GROMACS .gro file of N, CA and C in nm:
model
  486
    1MET      N    1   1.713   9.273  -6.203
    1MET     CA    2   1.723   9.203  -6.083
    1MET      C    3   1.619   9.204  -5.969
    2ASP      N    4   1.542   9.240  -5.979
    2ASP     CA    5   1.416   9.235  -5.891
    2ASP      C    6   1.364   9.116  -5.936
    3GLU      N    7   1.394   9.030  -6.056
    3GLU     CA    8   1.342   8.876  -6.046
    3GLU      C    9   1.460   8.830  -6.016
    4ILE      N   10   1.558   8.849  -5.945
    4ILE     CA   11   1.648   8.778  -5.890
    4ILE      C   12   1.621   8.753  -5.771
    5GLN      N   13   1.607   8.908  -5.711
    5GLN     CA   14   1.498   8.935  -5.585
    5GLN      C   15   1.430   8.808  -5.538
    6VAL      N   16   1.272   8.829  -5.606
    6VAL     CA   17   1.159   8.775  -5.639
    6VAL      C   18   1.210   8.616  -5.612
    7MET      N   19   1.289   8.563  -5.643
    7MET     CA   20   1.295   8.429  -5.708
    7MET      C   21   1.399   8.408  -5.570
    8ALA      N   22   1.454   8.510  -5.511
    8ALA     CA   23   1.574   8.495  -5.404
    8ALA      C   24   1.480   8.465  -5.273
    9ASP      N   25   1.370   8.573  -5.311
    9ASP     CA   26   1.268   8.535  -5.153
    9ASP      C   27   1.157   8.494  -5.173
   10GLY      N   28   1.143   8.412  -5.308
   10GLY     CA   29   1.055   8.206  -5.309
   10GLY      C   30   1.151   8.158  -5.299
   11TRP      N   31   1.266   8.171  -5.341
   11TRP     CA   32   1.337   8.031  -5.227
   11TRP      C   33   1.363   8.036  -5.108
   12LYS      N   34   1.379   8.180  -5.033
   12LYS     CA   35   1.364   8.142  -4.878
   12LYS      C   36   1.287   8.141  -4.841
   13SER      N   37   1.143   8.175  -4.884
   13SER     CA   38   1.002   8.158  -4.816
   13SER      C   39   1.012   7.989  -4.831
   14LYS      N   40   1.009   7.912  -4.960
   14LYS     CA   41   1.025   7.785  -4.928
   14LYS      C   42   1.173   7.731  -4.832
   15MET      N   43   1.255   7.795  -4.838
   15MET     CA   44   1.365   7.734  -4.740
   15MET      C   45   1.315   7.782  -4.601
   16ASP      N   46   1.238   7.862  -4.555
   16ASP     CA   47   1.179   7.901  -4.430
   16ASP      C   48   1.062   7.757  -4.400
   17MET      N   49   1.011   7.776  -4.531
   17MET     CA   50   0.866   7.691  -4.504
   17MET      C   51   0.908   7.528  -4.474
   18LEU      N   52   1.047   7.461  -4.572
   18LEU     CA   53   1.095   7.338  -4.504
   18LEU      C   54   1.204   7.342  -4.371
   19ALA      N   55   1.243   7.448  -4.347
   19ALA     CA   56   1.253   7.440  -4.184
   19ALA      C   57   1.151   7.427  -4.087
   20SER      N   58   1.045   7.531  -4.116
   20SER     CA   59   0.968   7.509  -4.019
   20SER      C   60   0.916   7.335  -4.031
   21GLU      N   61   0.908   7.289  -4.145
   21GLU     CA   62   0.895   7.076  -4.161
   21GLU      C   63   0.943   7.019  -4.095
   22LYS      N   64   1.127   7.069  -4.114
   22LYS     CA   65   1.175   6.968  -4.050
   22LYS      C   66   1.189   7.006  -3.918
   23GLU      N   67   1.143   7.131  -3.822
   23GLU     CA   68   1.108   7.134  -3.720
   23GLU      C   69   1.037   7.010  -3.676
   24THR      N   70   0.889   7.084  -3.707
   24THR     CA   71   0.824   7.013  -3.699
   24THR      C   72   0.824   6.815  -3.739
   25THR      N   73   0.918   6.774  -3.817
   25THR     CA   74   0.914   6.664  -3.835
   25THR      C   75   1.016   6.591  -3.713
   26GLN      N   76   1.106   6.659  -3.702
   26GLN     CA   77   1.190   6.641  -3.598
   26GLN      C   78   1.121   6.647  -3.463
   27ALA      N   79   1.016   6.714  -3.420
   27ALA     CA   80   0.970   6.711  -3.300
   27ALA      C   81   0.864   6.618  -3.275
   28LYS      N   82   0.797   6.611  -3.374
   28LYS     CA   83   0.682   6.417  -3.470
   28LYS      C   84   0.846   6.310  -3.400
   29LEU      N   85   0.926   6.318  -3.480
   29LEU     CA   86   1.028   6.193  -3.432
   29LEU      C   87   1.063   6.195  -3.256
   30SER      N   88   1.117   6.310  -3.228
   30SER     CA   89   1.157   6.346  -3.124
   30SER      C   90   1.029   6.254  -3.003
   31SER      N   91   0.872   6.332  -3.074
   31SER     CA   92   0.771   6.227  -2.968
   31SER      C   93   0.753   6.104  -2.989
   32ILE      N   94   0.791   6.110  -3.097
   32ILE     CA   95   0.766   5.901  -3.168
   32ILE      C   96   0.872   5.835  -3.056
   33LYS      N   97   1.013   5.878  -3.054
   33LYS     CA   98   1.136   5.839  -2.980
   33LYS      C   99   1.076   5.825  -2.872
   34VAL      N  100   1.018   5.900  -2.806
   34VAL     CA  101   0.963   5.920  -2.705
   34VAL      C  102   0.867   5.779  -2.644
   35GLN      N  103   0.793   5.780  -2.708
   35GLN     CA  104   0.698   5.683  -2.712
   35GLN      C  105   0.766   5.550  -2.741
   36LEU      N  106   0.849   5.579  -2.831
   36LEU     CA  107   0.888   5.390  -2.838
   36LEU      C  108   0.954   5.364  -2.727
   37ARG      N  109   1.054   5.454  -2.688
   37ARG     CA  110   1.113   5.403  -2.534
   37ARG      C  111   0.971   5.398  -2.446
   38MET      N  112   0.899   5.498  -2.456
   38MET     CA  113   0.745   5.423  -2.334
   38MET      C  114   0.755   5.307  -2.345
   39ALA      N  115   0.688   5.311  -2.507
   39ALA     CA  116   0.673   5.110  -2.495
   39ALA      C  117   0.734   4.986  -2.450
   40LYS      N  118   0.856   5.004  -2.538
   40LYS     CA  119   0.955   4.922  -2.466
   40LYS      C  120   0.946   4.914  -2.369
   41GLU      N  121   0.964   4.993  -2.227
   41GLU     CA  122   0.980   5.065  -2.084
   41GLU      C  123   0.869   4.906  -2.069
   42LYS      N  124   0.744   4.905  -2.184
   42LYS     CA  125   0.654   4.891  -2.087
   42LYS      C  126   0.657   4.719  -2.127
   43ALA      N  127   0.718   4.686  -2.226
   43ALA     CA  128   0.721   4.558  -2.317
   43ALA      C  129   0.811   4.473  -2.227
   44ASP      N  130   0.874   4.551  -2.169
   44ASP     CA  131   1.018   4.493  -2.062
   44ASP      C  132   1.033   4.477  -1.970
   45LYS      N  133   0.917   4.534  -1.853
   45LYS     CA  134   0.867   4.459  -1.722
   45LYS      C  135   0.773   4.358  -1.767
   46PRO      N  136   0.720   4.345  -1.820
   46PRO     CA  137   0.635   4.195  -1.854
   46PRO      C  138   0.715   4.100  -1.866
   47ALA      N  139   0.827   4.115  -1.970
   47ALA     CA  140   0.945   4.021  -1.970
   47ALA      C  141   1.003   3.991  -1.852
   48GLN      N  142   1.056   4.117  -1.799
   48GLN     CA  143   1.088   4.031  -1.681
   48GLN      C  144   1.034   3.974  -1.613
   49LEU      N  145   0.860   3.988  -1.542
   49LEU     CA  146   0.797   3.952  -1.504
   49LEU      C  147   0.825   3.820  -1.533
   50ASN      N  148   0.803   3.751  -1.697
   50ASN     CA  149   0.822   3.671  -1.707
   50ASN      C  150   0.837   3.566  -1.682
   51GLU      N  151   0.987   3.636  -1.703
   51GLU     CA  152   1.186   3.592  -1.666
   51GLU      C  153   1.191   3.508  -1.505
   52ASP      N  154   1.122   3.609  -1.401
   52ASP     CA  155   1.124   3.581  -1.287
   52ASP      C  156   1.088   3.461  -1.250
   53LEU      N  157   0.840   3.525  -1.328
   53LEU     CA  158   0.789   3.413  -1.287
   53LEU      C  159   0.864   3.279  -1.318
   54LEU      N  160   0.884   3.230  -1.445
   54LEU     CA  161   0.967   3.135  -1.494
   54LEU      C  162   1.084   3.082  -1.384
   55ALA      N  163   1.120   3.097  -1.328
   55ALA     CA  164   1.238   3.105  -1.218
   55ALA      C  165   1.186   3.000  -1.105
   56GLN      N  166   1.095   3.129  -1.050
   56GLN     CA  167   1.055   3.058  -0.948
   56GLN      C  168   0.934   2.913  -1.017
   57LEU      N  169   0.868   2.942  -1.098
   57LEU     CA  170   0.833   2.776  -1.088
   57LEU      C  171   0.929   2.666  -1.135
   58SER      N  172   1.022   2.724  -1.172
   58SER     CA  173   1.155   2.632  -1.192
   58SER      C  174   1.180   2.591  -1.075
   59SER      N  175   1.221   2.693  -0.998
   59SER     CA  176   1.238   2.652  -0.789
   59SER      C  177   1.126   2.571  -0.784
   60VAL      N  178   0.999   2.582  -0.744
   60VAL     CA  179   0.876   2.511  -0.694
   60VAL      C  180   0.879   2.344  -0.760
   61ALA      N  181   0.913   2.389  -0.924
   61ALA     CA  182   0.951   2.234  -0.965
   61ALA      C  183   1.054   2.168  -0.889
   62ALA      N  184   1.149   2.170  -0.844
   62ALA     CA  185   1.295   2.166  -0.824
   62ALA      C  186   1.234   2.114  -0.667
   63GLU      N  187   1.116   2.242  -0.574
   63GLU     CA  188   1.097   2.182  -0.462
   63GLU      C  189   1.039   2.038  -0.477
   64TRP      N  190   0.930   2.034  -0.554
   64TRP     CA  191   0.819   1.903  -0.547
   64TRP      C  192   0.863   1.816  -0.581
   65ASP      N  193   0.984   1.799  -0.673
   65ASP     CA  194   1.069   1.660  -0.683
   65ASP      C  195   1.109   1.631  -0.582
   66ALA      N  196   1.145   1.665  -0.529
   66ALA     CA  197   1.248   1.682  -0.372
   66ALA      C  198   1.139   1.628  -0.288
   67LEU      N  199   1.006   1.681  -0.257
   67LEU     CA  200   0.920   1.627  -0.189
   67LEU      C  201   0.886   1.505  -0.234
   68GLY      N  202   0.879   1.488  -0.357
   68GLY     CA  203   0.807   1.384  -0.412
   68GLY      C  204   0.890   1.286  -0.340
   69LYS      N  205   1.090   1.247  -0.388
   69LYS     CA  206   1.124   1.149  -0.349
   69LYS      C  207   1.169   1.157  -0.199
   70ASP      N  208   1.132   1.280  -0.121
   70ASP     CA  209   1.113   1.242   0.005
   70ASP      C  210   1.021   1.141   0.049
   71LEU      N  211   0.951   1.133  -0.044
   71LEU     CA  212   0.781   1.119  -0.007
   71LEU      C  213   0.818   0.972  -0.051
   72LYS      N  214   0.880   0.924  -0.153
   72LYS     CA  215   0.913   0.783  -0.185
   72LYS      C  216   1.007   0.717  -0.066
   73ALA      N  217   1.121   0.779  -0.045
   73ALA     CA  218   1.128   0.691   0.069
   73ALA      C  219   1.107   0.707   0.188
   74THR      N  220   1.040   0.822   0.233
   74THR     CA  221   0.938   0.793   0.426
   74THR      C  222   0.833   0.680   0.412
   75THR      N  223   0.810   0.677   0.232
   75THR     CA  224   0.638   0.601   0.256
   75THR      C  225   0.772   0.419   0.277
   76SER      N  226   0.933   0.407   0.140
   76SER     CA  227   0.916   0.301   0.207
   76SER      C  228   1.003   0.275   0.313
   77LYS      N  229   1.075   0.335   0.417
   77LYS     CA  230   1.087   0.318   0.510
   77LYS      C  231   0.958   0.268   0.624
   78LEU      N  232   0.825   0.326   0.583
   78LEU     CA  233   0.736   0.305   0.674
   78LEU      C  234   0.650   0.178   0.617
   79GLU      N  235   0.725   0.117   0.526
   79GLU     CA  236   0.623  -0.034   0.478
   79GLU      C  237   0.772  -0.121   0.541
   80THR      N  238   0.887  -0.053   0.527
   80THR     CA  239   0.969  -0.169   0.649
   80THR      C  240   0.977  -0.168   0.759
   81THR      N  241   0.930  -0.085   0.793
   81THR     CA  242   0.914  -0.090   0.942
   81THR      C  243   0.788  -0.155   1.025
   82SER      N  244   0.702  -0.110   0.895
   82SER     CA  245   0.564  -0.190   0.899
   82SER      C  246   0.573  -0.354   0.921
   83ALA      N  247   0.646  -0.354   0.839
   83ALA     CA  248   0.709  -0.494   0.853
   83ALA      C  249   0.722  -0.579   0.928
   84ASP      N  250   0.854  -0.450   0.966
   84ASP     CA  251   0.939  -0.529   1.132
   84ASP      C  252   0.861  -0.517   1.232
   85VAL      N  253   0.725  -0.419   1.273
   85VAL     CA  254   0.674  -0.432   1.316
   85VAL      C  255   0.553  -0.510   1.367
   86ASP      N  256   0.531  -0.581   1.237
   86ASP     CA  257   0.417  -0.669   1.213
   86ASP      C  258   0.477  -0.850   1.255
   87GLU      N  259   0.624  -0.840   1.218
   87GLU     CA  260   0.719  -0.954   1.250
   87GLU      C  261   0.721  -1.004   1.398
   88MET      N  262   0.750  -0.870   1.487
   88MET     CA  263   0.801  -0.825   1.623
   88MET      C  264   0.699  -0.885   1.688
   89VAL      N  265   0.555  -0.805   1.665
   89VAL     CA  266   0.444  -0.850   1.728
   89VAL      C  267   0.417  -1.019   1.739
   90ALA      N  268   0.446  -1.027   1.581
   90ALA     CA  269   0.373  -1.214   1.588
   90ALA      C  270   0.486  -1.242   1.686
   91GLN      N  271   0.592  -1.257   1.654
   91GLN     CA  272   0.709  -1.292   1.779
   91GLN      C  273   0.681  -1.291   1.897
   92TYR      N  274   0.660  -1.193   1.956
   92TYR     CA  275   0.559  -1.209   2.075
   92TYR      C  276   0.473  -1.189   2.088
   93MET      N  277   0.377  -1.264   2.002
   93MET     CA  278   0.236  -1.374   2.055
   93MET      C  279   0.319  -1.487   2.076
   94ALA      N  280   0.424  -1.551   1.952
   94ALA     CA  281   0.443  -1.675   2.005
   94ALA      C  282   0.509  -1.685   2.115
   95ASP      N  283   0.613  -1.552   2.197
   95ASP     CA  284   0.721  -1.595   2.288
   95ASP      C  285   0.529  -1.611   2.436
   96VAL      N  286   0.470  -1.490   2.407
   96VAL     CA  287   0.397  -1.544   2.475
   96VAL      C  288   0.288  -1.638   2.500
   97LYS      N  289   0.280  -1.683   2.382
   97LYS     CA  290   0.219  -1.871   2.349
   97LYS      C  291   0.318  -1.998   2.436
   98ALA      N  292   0.428  -1.926   2.376
   98ALA     CA  293   0.513  -2.030   2.456
   98ALA      C  294   0.547  -2.028   2.611
   99ALA      N  295   0.600  -1.856   2.684
   99ALA     CA  296   0.580  -1.881   2.834
   99ALA      C  297   0.413  -1.941   2.936
  100GLU      N  298   0.298  -1.897   2.805
  100GLU     CA  299   0.168  -1.967   2.904
  100GLU      C  300   0.217  -2.108   2.934
  101ALA      N  301   0.269  -2.163   2.810
  101ALA     CA  302   0.275  -2.315   2.759
  101ALA      C  303   0.362  -2.325   2.897
  102ARG      N  304   0.488  -2.295   2.902
  102ARG     CA  305   0.567  -2.326   2.984
  102ARG      C  306   0.500  -2.319   3.185
  103LEU      N  307   0.447  -2.215   3.171
  103LEU     CA  308   0.421  -2.169   3.270
  103LEU      C  309   0.236  -2.293   3.341
  104LYS      N  310   0.184  -2.333   3.224
  104LYS     CA  311   0.095  -2.428   3.209
  104LYS      C  312   0.172  -2.535   3.322
  105THR      N  313   0.318  -2.652   3.230
  105THR     CA  314   0.372  -2.704   3.278
  105THR      C  315   0.418  -2.693   3.376
  106ASN      N  316   0.461  -2.635   3.425
  106ASN     CA  317   0.537  -2.570   3.562
  106ASN      C  318   0.429  -2.599   3.738
  107ALA      N  319   0.286  -2.549   3.641
  107ALA     CA  320   0.163  -2.506   3.682
  107ALA      C  321   0.147  -2.725   3.761
  108GLU      N  322   0.118  -2.805   3.643
  108GLU     CA  323   0.113  -2.892   3.620
  108GLU      C  324   0.205  -2.977   3.728
  109TYR      N  325   0.372  -2.962   3.705
  109TYR     CA  326   0.485  -2.999   3.783
  109TYR      C  327   0.459  -3.016   3.912
  110VAL      N  328   0.396  -2.875   3.985
  110VAL     CA  329   0.437  -2.859   4.081
  110VAL      C  330   0.282  -2.882   4.183
  111ARG      N  331   0.207  -2.920   4.119
  111ARG     CA  332   0.051  -2.997   4.117
  111ARG      C  333   0.076  -3.121   4.145
  112ARG      N  334   0.144  -3.163   4.065
  112ARG     CA  335   0.167  -3.330   4.074
  112ARG      C  336   0.219  -3.389   4.160
  113LEU      N  337   0.356  -3.292   4.198
  113LEU     CA  338   0.459  -3.244   4.340
  113LEU      C  339   0.355  -3.284   4.411
  114SER      N  340   0.310  -3.181   4.447
  114SER     CA  341   0.206  -3.155   4.584
  114SER      C  342   0.117  -3.253   4.610
  115ARG      N  343   0.088  -3.348   4.535
  115ARG     CA  344  -0.041  -3.449   4.526
  115ARG      C  345   0.027  -3.554   4.586
  116ARG      N  346   0.187  -3.571   4.492
  116ARG     CA  347   0.235  -3.703   4.537
  116ARG      C  348   0.293  -3.681   4.679
  117GLU      N  349   0.313  -3.539   4.745
  117GLU     CA  350   0.363  -3.537   4.869
  117GLU      C  351   0.298  -3.559   4.979
  118THR      N  352   0.138  -3.482   4.972
  118THR     CA  353   0.062  -3.519   4.981
  118THR      C  354   0.012  -3.665   5.046
  119LEU      N  355  -0.010  -3.786   4.887
  119LEU     CA  356   0.032  -3.937   4.939
  119LEU      C  357   0.110  -3.965   5.001
  120GLU      N  358   0.249  -3.950   4.975
  120GLU     CA  359   0.329  -3.967   5.099
  120GLU      C  360   0.328  -3.933   5.222
  121GLU      N  361   0.231  -3.838   5.304
  121GLU     CA  362   0.214  -3.754   5.437
  121GLU      C  363   0.043  -3.870   5.476
  122ILE      N  364  -0.026  -3.936   5.389
  122ILE     CA  365  -0.127  -3.996   5.380
  122ILE      C  366  -0.052  -4.170   5.440
  123HIS      N  367   0.030  -4.269   5.379
  123HIS     CA  368   0.077  -4.309   5.378
  123HIS      C  369   0.138  -4.358   5.495
  124ALA      N  370   0.186  -4.226   5.534
  124ALA     CA  371   0.305  -4.231   5.662
  124ALA      C  372   0.217  -4.197   5.784
  125ARG      N  373   0.070  -4.155   5.770
  125ARG     CA  374   0.001  -4.187   5.850
  125ARG      C  375  -0.081  -4.334   5.877
  126GLY      N  376  -0.040  -4.397   5.763
  126GLY     CA  377  -0.060  -4.602   5.782
  126GLY      C  378  -0.107  -4.623   5.718
  127PHE      N  379  -0.202  -4.518   5.610
  127PHE     CA  380  -0.266  -4.547   5.429
  127PHE      C  381  -0.197  -4.612   5.410
  128ASP      N  382  -0.183  -4.768   5.307
  128ASP     CA  383  -0.144  -4.817   5.195
  128ASP      C  384  -0.215  -4.764   5.115
  129LEU      N  385  -0.102  -4.651   5.031
  129LEU     CA  386  -0.116  -4.611   4.922
  129LEU      C  387   0.002  -4.590   4.844
  130SER      N  388   0.051  -4.706   4.839
  130SER     CA  389   0.197  -4.690   4.718
  130SER      C  390   0.162  -4.732   4.625
  131THR      N  391   0.089  -4.770   4.542
  131THR     CA  392   0.028  -4.782   4.464
  131THR      C  393   0.030  -4.578   4.362
  132GLU      N  394  -0.097  -4.542   4.463
  132GLU     CA  395  -0.078  -4.385   4.442
  132GLU      C  396   0.021  -4.365   4.367
  133ILE      N  397   0.097  -4.377   4.511
  133ILE     CA  398   0.228  -4.317   4.540
  133ILE      C  399   0.323  -4.309   4.418
  134GLU      N  400   0.308  -4.419   4.347
  134GLU     CA  401   0.411  -4.450   4.241
  134GLU      C  402   0.359  -4.422   4.118
  135GLU      N  403   0.230  -4.421   4.127
  135GLU     CA  404   0.165  -4.304   4.001
  135GLU      C  405   0.221  -4.193   3.995
  136ALA      N  406   0.166  -4.112   4.124
  136ALA     CA  407   0.195  -3.963   4.135
  136ALA      C  408   0.315  -3.939   4.063
  137GLN      N  409   0.471  -4.024   4.138
  137GLN     CA  410   0.595  -4.017   4.107
  137GLN      C  411   0.587  -4.037   3.942
  138ASN      N  412   0.587  -4.108   3.914
  138ASN     CA  413   0.546  -4.085   3.749
  138ASN      C  414   0.534  -3.998   3.681
  139LEU      N  415   0.343  -3.989   3.725
  139LEU     CA  416   0.302  -3.823   3.656
  139LEU      C  417   0.400  -3.765   3.678
  140GLU      N  418   0.490  -3.685   3.813
  140GLU     CA  419   0.542  -3.567   3.872
  140GLU      C  420   0.702  -3.563   3.747
  141ALA      N  421   0.761  -3.707   3.760
  141ALA     CA  422   0.881  -3.724   3.690
  141ALA      C  423   0.842  -3.710   3.523
  142GLU      N  424   0.729  -3.751   3.436
  142GLU     CA  425   0.631  -3.699   3.332
  142GLU      C  426   0.678  -3.542   3.351
  143ALA      N  427   0.596  -3.508   3.414
  143ALA     CA  428   0.581  -3.356   3.439
  143ALA      C  429   0.730  -3.250   3.444
  144LYS      N  430   0.818  -3.346   3.567
  144LYS     CA  431   0.895  -3.275   3.550
  144LYS      C  432   0.981  -3.271   3.382
  145LYS      N  433   1.029  -3.369   3.341
  145LYS     CA  434   1.081  -3.392   3.192
  145LYS      C  435   1.028  -3.308   3.079
  146LEU      N  436   0.899  -3.257   3.132
  146LEU     CA  437   0.858  -3.175   3.036
  146LEU      C  438   0.901  -3.072   3.034
  147CYS      N  439   0.925  -2.982   3.184
  147CYS     CA  440   0.967  -2.852   3.287
  147CYS      C  441   1.126  -2.861   3.215
  148GLU      N  442   1.173  -2.950   3.202
  148GLU     CA  443   1.304  -2.901   3.172
  148GLU      C  444   1.336  -2.897   3.061
  149CYS      N  445   1.344  -3.047   2.994
  149CYS     CA  446   1.390  -3.064   2.865
  149CYS      C  447   1.277  -2.960   2.728
  150GLY      N  448   1.233  -2.933   2.799
  150GLY     CA  449   1.111  -2.818   2.675
  150GLY      C  450   1.020  -2.817   2.654
  151GLY      N  451   0.938  -2.889   2.686
  151GLY     CA  452   0.779  -2.938   2.630
  151GLY      C  453   0.736  -2.823   2.576
  152PHE      N  454   0.773  -2.714   2.534
  152PHE     CA  455   0.731  -2.596   2.445
  152PHE      C  456   0.886  -2.552   2.387
  153GLN      N  457   0.803  -2.492   2.265
  153GLN     CA  458   0.895  -2.414   2.187
  153GLN      C  459   0.994  -2.283   2.249
  154ARG      N  460   1.122  -2.309   2.199
  154ARG     CA  461   1.220  -2.240   2.214
  154ARG      C  462   1.212  -2.092   2.182
  155ILE      N  463   1.169  -2.003   2.298
  155ILE     CA  464   1.164  -1.852   2.234
  155ILE      C  465   1.292  -1.778   2.136
  156ARG      N  466   1.205  -1.769   2.000
  156ARG     CA  467   1.291  -1.721   1.932
  156ARG      C  468   1.310  -1.594   1.938
  157ARG      N  469   1.374  -1.516   1.893
  157ARG     CA  470   1.414  -1.380   1.879
  157ARG      C  471   1.374  -1.295   1.739
  158PRO      N  472   1.338  -1.193   1.714
  158PRO     CA  473   1.364  -1.165   1.557
  158PRO      C  474   1.539  -1.135   1.527
  159ARG      N  475   1.514  -1.154   1.386
  159ARG     CA  476   1.708  -1.071   1.320
  159ARG      C  477   1.761  -0.951   1.412
  160TRP      N  478   1.616  -0.852   1.374
  160TRP     CA  479   1.666  -0.736   1.442
  160TRP      C  480   1.679  -0.724   1.581
  161PHE      N  481   1.653  -0.811   1.647
  161PHE     CA  482   1.646  -0.777   1.834
  161PHE      C  483   1.736  -0.786   1.850
  162TRP      N  484   1.843  -0.855   1.831
  162TRP     CA  485   1.986  -0.835   1.866
  162TRP      C  486   2.049  -0.711   1.826
   0.00000   0.00000   0.00000
């Protein structure tokens, strides 16, 4: 029976040692689990940050595209407006030239009318200026025709003016 007791004591000591190893292993396992959880949390933070940054990048890219489209539309409007302004300036310059020509024609008519009236007054005082008066009347009539029938170009307005 002593032998059995010695064997039982040996088995008990082995069981105690195995229980102690089991507790040590479980403590190590718990420690490793904690470390693994912490490592996973650390890994999740950059992944979440990466996802956030990708979302922000997508948003910025969408805004960039929208701004690019706006820029193209604005550039197109600017080119169209610039062309219209150039056309308007050219038309106004033509209008100014036509008005200047009309003014010159009217001034010439008034000058010739004044000359004829002056000649008629001189003729009324007894001087024979009938040839000069006739010539002045012809020149006056010619100037009047130019003034009335448009010896100048008709003023055109651009298509967008009306």
